[in-house]
Coordinates of C-alpha atoms in Angstrom, one line a residue:
Chain A
M1 CA 23.7 -59.5 -11.9
Q2 CA 25.6 -56.7 -13.7
V3 CA 27.2 -57.2 -17.1
T4 CA 30.3 -55.4 -18.1
S5 CA 29.4 -52.6 -20.4
S6 CA 31.4 -52.3 -23.5
I7 CA 31.3 -48.5 -23.3
R8 CA 32.9 -48.2 -19.9
E9 CA 36.5 -48.8 -19.3
P10 CA 37.2 -51.6 -16.8
L11 CA 38.0 -50.3 -13.3
I12 CA 40.4 -53.2 -12.6
T13 CA 42.9 -54.2 -15.2
G14 CA 45.3 -57.1 -15.7
G15 CA 42.7 -59.9 -15.6
K16 CA 42.7 -60.0 -11.8
T17 CA 40.7 -62.7 -10.0
V18 CA 39.2 -62.4 -6.6
R19 CA 42.1 -64.4 -5.2
D20 CA 44.6 -62.1 -6.8
V21 CA 43.1 -59.1 -5.0
S22 CA 43.7 -60.7 -1.5
E23 CA 47.2 -61.7 -2.6
D24 CA 48.3 -58.4 -4.2
I25 CA 47.0 -56.2 -1.3
S26 CA 47.8 -58.4 1.7
R27 CA 51.3 -59.0 0.4
Q28 CA 52.7 -55.6 1.3
V29 CA 51.2 -55.9 4.8
E30 CA 52.8 -59.3 5.4
G31 CA 56.2 -58.6 3.9
K32 CA 59.1 -56.6 5.3
P33 CA 59.2 -52.8 4.5
T34 CA 61.2 -52.0 1.4
Q35 CA 64.3 -49.9 1.4
L36 CA 62.4 -47.1 -0.2
W37 CA 59.9 -47.2 2.7
W38 CA 62.7 -46.8 5.2
I39 CA 64.2 -43.9 3.4
A40 CA 60.9 -42.1 3.1
M41 CA 60.2 -42.8 6.8
G42 CA 63.6 -41.5 7.7
I43 CA 63.0 -38.2 5.9
S44 CA 59.6 -37.9 7.4
L45 CA 61.0 -38.4 10.9
V46 CA 63.7 -35.8 10.4
L47 CA 61.0 -33.3 9.4
F48 CA 58.9 -34.4 12.4
T49 CA 61.8 -34.0 14.9
F50 CA 62.7 -30.6 13.6
G51 CA 59.1 -29.5 13.7
F52 CA 58.7 -30.9 17.2
Y53 CA 61.6 -28.8 18.4
C54 CA 59.9 -25.8 17.0
I55 CA 56.6 -26.6 18.7
C56 CA 58.4 -27.2 22.0
T57 CA 60.0 -23.8 21.7
L58 CA 56.7 -22.2 20.8
L59 CA 55.1 -23.8 23.9
W60 CA 58.0 -22.8 26.1
E61 CA 58.4 -19.2 24.9
G62 CA 54.9 -18.4 23.7
V63 CA 53.3 -17.3 20.5
G64 CA 55.8 -14.4 20.3
V65 CA 58.3 -16.7 18.5
W66 CA 56.0 -16.6 15.5
G67 CA 56.2 -13.7 13.1
L68 CA 52.8 -12.3 14.1
N69 CA 52.4 -8.6 14.9
K70 CA 49.6 -6.3 16.2
T71 CA 48.1 -6.0 12.7
I72 CA 48.5 -9.5 11.5
G73 CA 47.4 -11.6 14.4
W74 CA 46.6 -14.6 12.2
A75 CA 48.9 -15.8 9.5
W76 CA 50.6 -19.1 8.8
D77 CA 49.0 -21.0 11.6
I78 CA 45.4 -20.5 10.4
T79 CA 46.5 -20.7 6.8
N80 CA 48.0 -24.1 7.4
F81 CA 45.1 -25.1 9.5
V82 CA 42.6 -24.3 6.8
W83 CA 44.8 -25.9 4.1
W84 CA 45.1 -29.2 6.0
V85 CA 41.4 -29.3 6.8
G86 CA 40.6 -28.7 3.2
I87 CA 42.8 -31.5 2.0
G88 CA 40.9 -33.8 4.3
H89 CA 37.7 -33.2 2.4
A90 CA 38.5 -35.3 -0.6
G91 CA 38.6 -38.5 1.4
T92 CA 35.1 -38.0 2.7
L93 CA 33.9 -36.9 -0.7
I94 CA 35.3 -40.1 -2.3
S95 CA 34.0 -42.5 0.3
A96 CA 30.7 -40.9 1.3
I97 CA 29.4 -38.8 -1.6
L98 CA 30.5 -41.1 -4.3
L99 CA 29.0 -44.0 -2.4
L100 CA 25.7 -42.3 -2.4
F101 CA 26.0 -41.7 -6.1
R102 CA 27.0 -45.3 -6.6
Q103 CA 30.3 -44.4 -8.3
K104 CA 32.2 -47.7 -8.4
W105 CA 35.6 -46.0 -9.2
R106 CA 35.8 -44.9 -5.6
M107 CA 36.4 -48.4 -4.5
S108 CA 40.1 -48.6 -5.3
I109 CA 41.0 -45.2 -3.9
N110 CA 38.7 -44.7 -0.9
R111 CA 40.8 -46.4 1.7
A112 CA 43.9 -44.3 1.1
A113 CA 41.9 -41.2 0.6
E114 CA 40.1 -41.7 3.9
A115 CA 43.4 -42.3 5.7
M116 CA 44.6 -39.1 4.2
T117 CA 41.6 -37.3 5.6
I118 CA 42.3 -38.5 9.1
F119 CA 46.0 -37.6 9.0
A120 CA 45.2 -34.3 7.4
V121 CA 42.7 -33.4 10.1
I122 CA 45.2 -34.4 12.8
C123 CA 47.8 -32.1 11.2
A124 CA 45.2 -29.3 11.0
A125 CA 44.4 -29.7 14.7
T126 CA 48.0 -29.2 15.8
F127 CA 47.8 -25.5 14.8
P128 CA 44.9 -24.3 17.0
F129 CA 46.4 -26.5 19.8
A130 CA 49.8 -24.9 19.5
H131 CA 48.2 -21.4 19.2
M132 CA 46.4 -21.9 22.5
G133 CA 49.7 -21.6 24.3
R134 CA 48.7 -23.4 27.5
L135 CA 47.2 -26.3 25.7
W136 CA 46.6 -28.3 28.8
L137 CA 43.9 -25.7 29.6
G138 CA 42.6 -25.8 26.1
F139 CA 39.8 -28.3 26.9
Y140 CA 38.2 -25.9 29.3
W141 CA 38.3 -23.2 26.7
V142 CA 36.9 -25.2 23.8
F143 CA 34.5 -27.7 25.4
P144 CA 31.6 -26.8 27.7
L145 CA 33.2 -28.3 30.8
P146 CA 32.5 -27.2 34.4
N147 CA 35.5 -25.1 35.3
T148 CA 37.1 -22.9 38.0
W149 CA 35.6 -19.7 36.7
G150 CA 32.3 -20.3 38.3
S151 CA 30.2 -21.9 35.6
L152 CA 31.0 -19.5 32.9
W153 CA 30.5 -21.7 29.8
A154 CA 32.0 -21.7 26.4
N155 CA 30.4 -19.2 24.0
F156 CA 28.1 -21.0 21.6
N157 CA 27.7 -17.9 19.5
S158 CA 31.3 -18.0 18.4
P159 CA 32.2 -19.6 15.0
L160 CA 35.5 -20.7 16.6
L161 CA 33.6 -22.9 19.0
W162 CA 31.4 -24.2 16.1
D163 CA 34.7 -25.1 14.5
V164 CA 35.8 -27.1 17.5
F165 CA 32.7 -29.1 17.4
A166 CA 32.7 -29.5 13.6
I167 CA 36.4 -30.6 13.4
S168 CA 36.2 -33.0 16.3
T169 CA 33.0 -34.6 15.0
Y170 CA 34.4 -34.7 11.5
F171 CA 37.6 -36.4 12.8
S172 CA 35.8 -39.0 14.9
V173 CA 33.1 -39.8 12.4
S174 CA 35.7 -40.1 9.6
L175 CA 37.8 -42.3 11.8
V176 CA 34.8 -44.6 12.5
F177 CA 33.9 -44.7 8.8
W178 CA 37.4 -45.6 7.8
Y179 CA 37.7 -48.2 10.5
M180 CA 34.4 -49.9 9.5
G181 CA 35.8 -50.3 6.0
L182 CA 39.0 -51.8 7.3
I183 CA 37.3 -54.5 9.5
P184 CA 36.6 -57.1 6.7
D185 CA 40.0 -56.5 5.3
F186 CA 41.7 -57.1 8.6
A187 CA 39.9 -60.4 8.7
V188 CA 41.5 -61.3 5.3
I189 CA 44.9 -60.8 6.7
R190 CA 44.0 -62.7 9.9
D191 CA 42.9 -65.7 8.0
R192 CA 45.9 -65.6 5.7
A193 CA 48.1 -65.4 8.9
V194 CA 46.3 -68.5 10.3
R195 CA 47.0 -70.4 7.1
Q196 CA 50.6 -69.3 7.1
G197 CA 51.0 -70.2 10.8
H198 CA 51.7 -66.6 12.1
K199 CA 50.0 -66.9 15.4
M200 CA 50.7 -63.4 16.7
R201 CA 49.8 -61.7 13.5
A202 CA 46.6 -63.7 13.4
N203 CA 45.7 -62.6 16.9
I204 CA 46.5 -58.9 16.3
Y205 CA 44.5 -58.7 13.1
N206 CA 41.6 -60.7 14.7
A207 CA 41.5 -58.1 17.5
L208 CA 41.6 -55.3 14.9
S209 CA 38.8 -57.0 12.9
F210 CA 36.7 -57.3 16.0
G211 CA 36.3 -61.0 15.2
W212 CA 34.7 -60.4 11.8
D213 CA 33.0 -63.5 10.4
G214 CA 31.7 -62.4 7.0
A215 CA 28.3 -63.9 7.6
A216 CA 25.5 -62.8 5.3
R217 CA 23.7 -61.4 8.2
T218 CA 26.7 -59.4 9.3
W219 CA 27.3 -58.2 5.7
S220 CA 23.7 -57.1 5.5
R221 CA 23.9 -55.0 8.7
Y222 CA 27.4 -53.8 7.7
E223 CA 26.0 -52.5 4.4
S224 CA 23.3 -50.5 6.1
V225 CA 25.8 -49.1 8.5
A226 CA 28.0 -48.0 5.6
L227 CA 25.1 -46.4 3.7
I228 CA 24.0 -44.4 6.8
L229 CA 27.5 -43.4 7.7
A230 CA 27.8 -42.1 4.1
G231 CA 24.5 -40.3 4.5
L232 CA 25.7 -38.7 7.7
S233 CA 29.2 -37.9 6.5
T234 CA 27.9 -36.1 3.4
P235 CA 26.3 -33.1 5.1
L236 CA 29.0 -33.3 7.8
V237 CA 31.8 -32.8 5.3
L238 CA 30.0 -29.9 3.7
S239 CA 29.3 -28.4 7.2
V240 CA 32.9 -28.6 8.2
H241 CA 34.4 -26.3 5.6
T242 CA 31.2 -24.1 5.8
I243 CA 32.0 -23.6 9.5
V244 CA 35.7 -23.1 8.8
S245 CA 34.7 -20.3 6.3
M246 CA 32.5 -18.8 9.0
D247 CA 35.6 -18.2 11.1
F248 CA 36.2 -15.4 8.6
A249 CA 32.7 -14.7 7.0
T250 CA 31.1 -13.8 10.3
S251 CA 33.7 -11.1 11.0
V252 CA 33.5 -7.6 9.7
V253 CA 37.0 -7.5 8.2
P254 CA 36.8 -6.4 4.5
G255 CA 37.9 -9.3 2.4
W256 CA 36.5 -11.8 4.9
H257 CA 33.0 -10.6 5.3
A258 CA 31.4 -12.4 2.4
T259 CA 28.4 -14.7 2.2
I260 CA 30.0 -16.5 -0.8
F261 CA 32.5 -18.1 1.6
P262 CA 30.8 -21.4 2.5
P263 CA 30.3 -22.8 -1.0
Y264 CA 33.5 -21.3 -2.2
F265 CA 35.5 -22.9 0.7
V266 CA 33.9 -26.3 0.2
A267 CA 34.7 -26.3 -3.5
G268 CA 38.3 -25.2 -2.7
A269 CA 38.6 -27.9 -0.1
I270 CA 37.5 -30.7 -2.5
F271 CA 39.8 -29.2 -5.2
S272 CA 42.9 -29.3 -2.9
G273 CA 41.9 -32.6 -1.4
F274 CA 41.7 -34.3 -4.8
A275 CA 45.1 -32.8 -5.7
M276 CA 46.6 -34.3 -2.5
V277 CA 44.9 -37.7 -3.2
L278 CA 46.5 -37.7 -6.6
T279 CA 49.9 -36.8 -5.2
L280 CA 49.8 -39.6 -2.7
L281 CA 48.2 -42.3 -4.9
I282 CA 50.5 -41.7 -7.8
I283 CA 53.4 -42.5 -5.5
T284 CA 51.5 -45.3 -3.7
R285 CA 50.5 -47.1 -6.8
K286 CA 54.1 -47.0 -8.1
V287 CA 55.7 -48.1 -4.8
F288 CA 53.2 -50.9 -4.1
K289 CA 52.8 -51.9 -7.8
L290 CA 49.0 -51.2 -7.8
E291 CA 48.8 -50.1 -11.4
D292 CA 46.0 -52.6 -12.1
Y293 CA 43.9 -51.3 -9.2
I294 CA 44.5 -47.6 -9.5
T295 CA 44.4 -47.2 -13.3
I296 CA 44.9 -44.3 -15.6
Y297 CA 41.1 -44.2 -15.8
H298 CA 40.9 -43.5 -12.0
I299 CA 43.4 -40.8 -12.3
E300 CA 41.5 -39.3 -15.3
L301 CA 38.2 -39.3 -13.3
M302 CA 39.9 -37.5 -10.4
N303 CA 41.4 -35.0 -12.8
I304 CA 37.9 -34.3 -14.0
V305 CA 36.8 -33.5 -10.5
I306 CA 39.7 -31.2 -10.3
I307 CA 38.6 -29.3 -13.4
I308 CA 35.1 -28.9 -12.0
T309 CA 36.0 -27.8 -8.5
G310 CA 38.9 -25.7 -9.9
S311 CA 36.5 -23.9 -12.2
I312 CA 34.0 -23.3 -9.3
V313 CA 36.9 -21.8 -7.3
G314 CA 37.8 -19.6 -10.3
I315 CA 34.2 -18.4 -10.6
A316 CA 34.2 -17.7 -6.9
Y317 CA 37.3 -15.5 -7.2
I318 CA 35.7 -13.5 -10.0
T319 CA 32.4 -13.2 -8.2
E320 CA 34.2 -11.8 -5.1
F321 CA 35.9 -9.2 -7.3
F322 CA 32.7 -8.3 -9.1
I323 CA 30.7 -7.9 -5.9
A324 CA 33.5 -5.9 -4.3
W325 CA 33.2 -3.5 -7.2
Y326 CA 29.5 -3.7 -7.6
G327 CA 28.8 -3.3 -3.8
Q328 CA 30.4 0.1 -3.9
V329 CA 31.8 -0.2 -0.3
P330 CA 35.2 1.6 -0.4
A331 CA 36.8 -0.6 2.3
E332 CA 35.8 -3.7 0.4
Q333 CA 36.9 -2.3 -2.9
Y334 CA 40.2 -1.4 -1.5
A335 CA 40.7 -4.8 0.1
F336 CA 40.4 -6.5 -3.3
F337 CA 42.4 -3.9 -5.2
N338 CA 45.1 -4.3 -2.6
R339 CA 45.2 -8.0 -3.1
M340 CA 45.8 -7.6 -6.8
Q341 CA 48.1 -4.5 -6.8
G342 CA 49.4 -4.3 -3.2
P343 CA 52.6 -5.6 -1.7
Y344 CA 51.3 -9.1 -1.7
W345 CA 50.5 -9.1 -5.5
W346 CA 52.9 -12.1 -5.9
A347 CA 50.9 -14.2 -3.5
Y348 CA 47.7 -13.3 -5.4
A349 CA 49.3 -14.0 -8.8
S350 CA 50.5 -17.4 -7.6
M351 CA 47.0 -18.2 -6.4
M352 CA 45.5 -17.2 -9.7
T353 CA 48.0 -19.1 -11.8
C354 CA 48.0 -22.3 -9.8
N355 CA 44.3 -22.5 -9.0
V356 CA 42.5 -20.9 -12.0
I357 CA 44.8 -21.5 -15.0
S358 CA 46.6 -24.7 -14.2
P359 CA 43.6 -27.0 -13.7
Q360 CA 42.2 -25.9 -17.0
L361 CA 45.1 -27.8 -18.7
F362 CA 43.2 -31.0 -17.7
W363 CA 40.7 -30.3 -20.5
F364 CA 43.3 -31.9 -22.7
K365 CA 42.9 -35.7 -22.5
K366 CA 46.6 -36.1 -23.2
I367 CA 47.4 -34.1 -20.0
R368 CA 44.8 -35.6 -17.7
T369 CA 45.8 -39.2 -18.6
N370 CA 49.5 -38.4 -18.2
I371 CA 50.9 -39.4 -14.9
V372 CA 53.9 -37.1 -14.7
A373 CA 51.7 -34.1 -15.8
T374 CA 49.1 -35.0 -13.2
F375 CA 51.6 -35.4 -10.5
V376 CA 53.2 -32.0 -11.2
L377 CA 49.8 -30.3 -11.5
S378 CA 48.5 -31.8 -8.3
I379 CA 51.4 -30.3 -6.4
I380 CA 50.9 -26.9 -8.2
V381 CA 47.2 -27.0 -7.2
N382 CA 48.1 -27.5 -3.6
I383 CA 50.6 -24.7 -3.6
G384 CA 47.9 -22.5 -5.1
M385 CA 45.4 -23.5 -2.5
W386 CA 47.9 -22.6 0.3
F387 CA 48.4 -19.2 -1.3
E388 CA 44.6 -18.8 -1.5
R389 CA 44.3 -19.1 2.2
F390 CA 47.3 -16.9 2.8
V391 CA 45.9 -14.2 0.4
I392 CA 42.5 -14.3 2.1
I393 CA 43.9 -14.2 5.6
A394 CA 47.1 -12.1 5.6
T395 CA 46.4 -9.6 2.8
S396 CA 43.0 -8.8 4.3
L397 CA 44.7 -8.0 7.6
H398 CA 47.9 -6.3 6.7
R399 CA 46.2 -3.1 5.6
D400 CA 44.5 -2.2 8.8
Y401 CA 42.0 0.7 9.1
L402 CA 44.7 3.2 10.1
P403 CA 47.6 3.6 7.7
S404 CA 49.9 3.9 10.8
S405 CA 49.2 0.3 11.7
W406 CA 49.8 -1.1 8.2
S407 CA 52.2 -3.9 8.3
M408 CA 53.8 -7.0 6.6
F409 CA 54.1 -10.5 7.8
H410 CA 57.5 -12.1 8.0
P411 CA 57.4 -15.8 9.0
T412 CA 60.1 -16.9 11.5
I413 CA 61.8 -20.3 11.6
Y414 CA 59.1 -21.4 14.1
D415 CA 56.3 -20.6 11.7
M416 CA 58.0 -22.7 9.1
G417 CA 58.9 -25.3 11.6
E418 CA 55.4 -26.1 12.6
Y419 CA 54.4 -26.4 9.0
I420 CA 57.3 -28.8 8.5
F421 CA 56.2 -30.7 11.5
T422 CA 52.8 -31.4 10.0
F423 CA 54.5 -32.7 6.8
G424 CA 56.6 -35.0 9.0
L425 CA 53.6 -36.2 10.9
F426 CA 51.4 -36.6 7.8
F427 CA 53.9 -38.6 5.8
S428 CA 55.1 -40.8 8.7
A429 CA 51.5 -41.6 9.5
F430 CA 50.7 -42.4 5.9
L431 CA 53.7 -44.6 5.6
L432 CA 52.8 -46.5 8.7
F433 CA 49.3 -46.9 7.3
A434 CA 50.6 -48.1 4.0
K435 CA 52.8 -50.7 5.7
F436 CA 50.4 -52.2 8.3
F437 CA 46.9 -51.6 6.8
P438 CA 45.6 -52.8 3.4
V439 CA 45.8 -49.7 1.2
I440 CA 43.0 -50.8 -1.0
N441 CA 39.5 -51.9 0.1
M442 CA 39.7 -55.5 -0.8
A443 CA 36.1 -56.4 0.0
E444 CA 34.7 -53.7 -2.2
V445 CA 37.2 -54.3 -5.1
K446 CA 36.3 -58.0 -5.0
S447 CA 32.7 -57.2 -5.4
I448 CA 33.3 -55.5 -8.7
I449 CA 35.8 -58.0 -10.1
K450 CA 33.0 -59.8 -12.0
S451 CA 31.3 -56.8 -13.4
S452 CA 34.2 -54.4 -14.0
S453 CA 37.5 -56.1 -14.6
E454 CA 39.4 -56.8 -17.7
K455 CA 38.7 -60.4 -18.6
K456 CA 41.6 -62.8 -19.3
H457 CA 41.7 -63.6 -23.0
Chain B
M1 CA 30.0 -72.1 22.0
E2 CA 28.0 -75.4 22.1
S3 CA 30.1 -78.5 21.8
N4 CA 29.5 -81.3 19.2
K5 CA 27.8 -79.3 16.6
N6 CA 28.0 -81.0 13.2
F7 CA 27.8 -78.9 10.0
V8 CA 27.9 -79.7 6.3
V9 CA 29.9 -77.0 4.6
G10 CA 29.4 -76.2 0.9
I11 CA 32.0 -74.2 -0.9
F12 CA 30.9 -72.0 -3.8
D13 CA 33.2 -70.3 -6.3
D14 CA 30.9 -67.7 -7.8
E15 CA 28.3 -65.4 -6.3
D16 CA 25.7 -66.0 -9.0
I17 CA 25.9 -69.7 -8.6
L18 CA 25.6 -69.2 -4.8
L19 CA 22.5 -67.0 -5.1
H20 CA 20.7 -69.6 -7.3
A21 CA 21.9 -72.4 -5.0
V22 CA 20.5 -70.6 -1.9
E23 CA 17.1 -70.2 -3.6
N24 CA 17.1 -73.8 -4.8
I25 CA 18.2 -75.3 -1.4
R26 CA 15.6 -73.3 0.5
E27 CA 12.9 -74.4 -1.9
K28 CA 13.9 -78.0 -1.1
G29 CA 13.2 -77.3 2.6
L30 CA 16.7 -77.4 3.8
K31 CA 17.5 -74.9 6.5
I32 CA 20.8 -73.0 5.9
H33 CA 22.7 -72.0 9.1
E34 CA 24.6 -69.1 7.5
V35 CA 26.5 -68.1 4.4
Y36 CA 30.0 -66.6 4.7
S37 CA 31.3 -64.4 1.9
P38 CA 34.5 -62.4 1.2
F39 CA 32.4 -59.5 0.0
P40 CA 28.8 -58.4 0.2
V41 CA 26.6 -60.3 -2.3
H42 CA 23.6 -58.3 -3.3
G43 CA 20.4 -60.0 -2.9
L44 CA 21.8 -62.7 -0.6
D45 CA 20.1 -61.5 2.5
D46 CA 16.7 -61.5 0.7
A47 CA 17.4 -65.0 -0.7
L48 CA 18.2 -66.3 2.8
G49 CA 15.0 -64.7 4.0
Y50 CA 16.6 -62.2 6.4
K51 CA 14.6 -59.2 7.5
R52 CA 15.9 -55.7 6.7
S53 CA 18.3 -54.5 9.4
R54 CA 16.7 -52.1 11.9
L55 CA 20.0 -50.2 12.4
P56 CA 18.7 -47.1 10.5
I57 CA 16.0 -46.8 13.3
A58 CA 18.8 -47.0 15.9
A59 CA 20.7 -44.3 14.0
F60 CA 17.7 -42.1 14.0
M61 CA 17.0 -42.5 17.7
F62 CA 20.6 -41.7 18.6
G63 CA 20.6 -38.7 16.2
A64 CA 17.4 -37.4 17.8
T65 CA 19.0 -37.8 21.2
G66 CA 22.0 -35.8 20.0
T67 CA 19.7 -33.0 18.7
S68 CA 17.8 -32.7 21.9
L69 CA 20.8 -32.9 24.2
A70 CA 22.7 -30.3 22.2
L71 CA 19.8 -27.9 22.2
L72 CA 19.1 -28.4 25.8
M73 CA 22.7 -28.0 26.8
Q74 CA 23.2 -24.7 24.9
I75 CA 19.9 -23.2 25.9
W76 CA 20.4 -24.1 29.5
M77 CA 24.1 -23.0 29.7
L78 CA 23.7 -19.7 27.9
G79 CA 20.1 -19.0 28.6
Y80 CA 19.6 -20.0 32.2
D81 CA 22.7 -21.0 34.1
W82 CA 25.0 -18.1 33.1
P83 CA 23.1 -15.7 30.9
M84 CA 25.3 -13.3 29.0
I85 CA 24.6 -10.7 26.4
I86 CA 26.7 -11.4 23.3
G87 CA 26.4 -9.0 20.5
G88 CA 23.2 -7.6 21.9
K89 CA 21.3 -10.8 21.0
N90 CA 18.9 -12.8 23.1
H91 CA 20.5 -15.0 25.7
A92 CA 19.2 -18.1 24.1
S93 CA 18.8 -17.4 20.4
L94 CA 18.4 -20.4 18.2
P95 CA 20.3 -19.7 15.0
P96 CA 23.9 -19.7 16.5
F97 CA 23.1 -22.9 18.3
I98 CA 22.3 -24.8 15.0
P99 CA 25.9 -25.7 14.0
V100 CA 26.8 -27.3 17.3
T101 CA 23.4 -29.1 17.3
F102 CA 24.0 -30.5 13.9
E103 CA 27.4 -31.7 14.7
L104 CA 26.3 -33.4 17.9
T105 CA 23.4 -35.0 16.0
V106 CA 25.8 -36.5 13.5
L107 CA 28.3 -37.5 16.2
L108 CA 25.7 -39.4 18.3
A109 CA 24.0 -41.0 15.3
A110 CA 27.3 -42.3 13.9
F111 CA 28.7 -43.6 17.2
G112 CA 25.4 -44.9 18.4
M113 CA 24.7 -46.8 15.2
V114 CA 28.2 -48.3 15.0
G115 CA 28.1 -49.3 18.7
T116 CA 24.7 -51.0 18.1
F117 CA 26.2 -52.8 15.1
F118 CA 28.9 -54.3 17.2
I119 CA 26.5 -55.3 19.9
A120 CA 24.0 -56.7 17.4
S121 CA 26.6 -58.7 15.5
D122 CA 28.3 -59.8 18.8
M123 CA 31.7 -58.5 17.6
K124 CA 34.5 -58.0 20.1
P125 CA 38.2 -57.6 19.7
Y126 CA 39.0 -60.6 21.9
K127 CA 36.5 -63.0 20.2
W128 CA 37.4 -65.4 17.5
P129 CA 34.5 -66.1 15.1
R130 CA 33.4 -69.7 14.3
Q131 CA 35.4 -70.4 11.1
F132 CA 33.9 -72.9 8.8
D133 CA 36.5 -72.4 6.1
L134 CA 39.4 -69.9 6.1
R135 CA 38.9 -69.3 2.4
S136 CA 35.6 -67.5 3.2
T137 CA 37.6 -64.2 3.6
D138 CA 39.6 -64.9 0.4
D139 CA 37.7 -66.0 -2.6
K140 CA 35.1 -68.6 -1.6
H141 CA 31.5 -68.4 -0.5
V142 CA 30.9 -70.8 2.3
M143 CA 27.5 -72.2 3.1
A144 CA 27.1 -73.9 6.5
V145 CA 24.2 -76.3 7.1
D146 CA 23.5 -77.4 10.7
L147 CA 22.8 -81.2 10.8
A148 CA 20.8 -81.1 14.0
A149 CA 18.4 -78.4 12.6
N150 CA 17.5 -80.5 9.5
K151 CA 15.8 -83.8 9.0
M152 CA 17.8 -84.8 5.9
S153 CA 20.8 -87.0 6.3
K154 CA 24.3 -86.0 5.8
D155 CA 24.6 -87.6 2.4
E156 CA 21.3 -86.1 1.2
I157 CA 22.5 -82.7 2.1
S158 CA 25.9 -83.2 0.4
T159 CA 24.2 -84.3 -2.8
L160 CA 21.8 -81.4 -2.7
L161 CA 24.7 -78.9 -2.2
K162 CA 26.7 -80.5 -4.9
S163 CA 23.8 -80.5 -7.4
S164 CA 23.1 -76.8 -6.6
G165 CA 26.6 -75.9 -7.7
A166 CA 28.9 -76.3 -4.7
S167 CA 32.5 -77.0 -5.9
E168 CA 33.3 -78.9 -2.7
V169 CA 31.4 -80.2 0.2
N170 CA 33.1 -80.8 3.6
E171 CA 32.1 -81.5 7.1
K172 CA 33.0 -79.4 10.1
N173 CA 32.5 -80.2 13.8
F174 CA 32.7 -77.7 16.6

């Protein structure tokens, strides 16, 4: 058995016992929602309702209600889509890649991060759905189903179709991975409900846990399922943003047509995802009093991932510029010059400040172990990553080949409304999750209590 | 579920004590029905003499099915059923079919394996498991010994469990 190393900081503080883990995590599922929860839920639902109105208008009137024009045919919708998909990547990285690398610090944060992945992918999916206009026909356009146009099939040469397959596979496999992790924890709540005499709760959580028994044989199978799901999810998560980047990279638009896109997008996705995990978990640990489970050490490690991925993103920006100059293609050179000096310079400057400069502050231990600084920087990083996508998408399009078709993009209330809708959806889904599901993986945390918790003195 | 099954149930507080106890008890020739734990205990399946799970093989088979189905579907649809020239390429060219093939491989492997796991472990939403002790999902490791499957008497088994480190020994009838 493992012995606590004196070099490593304990992952669980406060001298918790195995029993305390069940107690601390199950308590918020069993209790009534707090006033703070209701307030947050109320705000989320207001955002959701306003956004829903905007989506209904969009579906009724058509895509014309957005601020798109002939030159800029893709703007906020695809920016938001890529932004949300990117955010989702951190959850899979934490639960799958860190599992393969046997990183134990993932255990306190993987549940919430995976939940974030699932909700973020749902939010992302609303944009292509809304953009399809007649979304009830969308299934015929995106899936190879027999249809009324003879048997004209979907075009498998199109990166947009690859995207459909990548995102839907990513969503469903992440959902299964997340749910598998929840099963033993639902059984904890079930058995507590039996002991407390809550019949209905016991039955609901038993159904949710699929009648989990915790037998050694089941655990042994369960562990091999978890390992293989991690092994499958790892290339899957890398493929998803690779394919998202191919939506642009396979085109011939200067500024999009770059082979550096797949690794650059994946690094950016993990960068923004970790920022969102931090934003959410800093609030969650405070509201649910989980400071002993999600410690400063966890936050510091996530900040280190942000330094690494943020630096990769920075290098990618510089490489793009260098290649644009070195490649000597005038259109390509102009596209990048225009990003920096053109009418969208402010978007470019925001992107550079938020993504390249701000994460470098985490080199200072004082900053990366400070909760307020981390919270602020995590939001700045996500603003920066939104601007990155906007810069790539809108500024590459707005200077078309003919100066007569040059244009600017002005978002309408409906562009903003749909973005607001996804925030309402995301936060209300996360709040529901945090109330009804255990926010920390109890079984995994219990397994490290002996080897990596602060002992009672 | 069979009626009138009598079990001796040993409760263990610590996973290391449990692991030694399992080895000790099996050496003495006692057959353990099953051990229930709140979290996976590494080495417990080996100590109990369980074979390695064959779920990886199932995952591979489902994955291979996904690969073949995806390739066949794309080649048949775009190459034979409704051939179209897209970008001047061959009707059925392999490279653009790889992303969808990869995704469907992962999709089928993941869902097939998880489905197999539920079937193999006999887990269903409407089924209640046999619960020897409700603390087995909280903080105790619970070892169940089937009386009918062993020659030893109830008292002998209790003594053996106690001497191996069980903090409590109970009886449970189903």
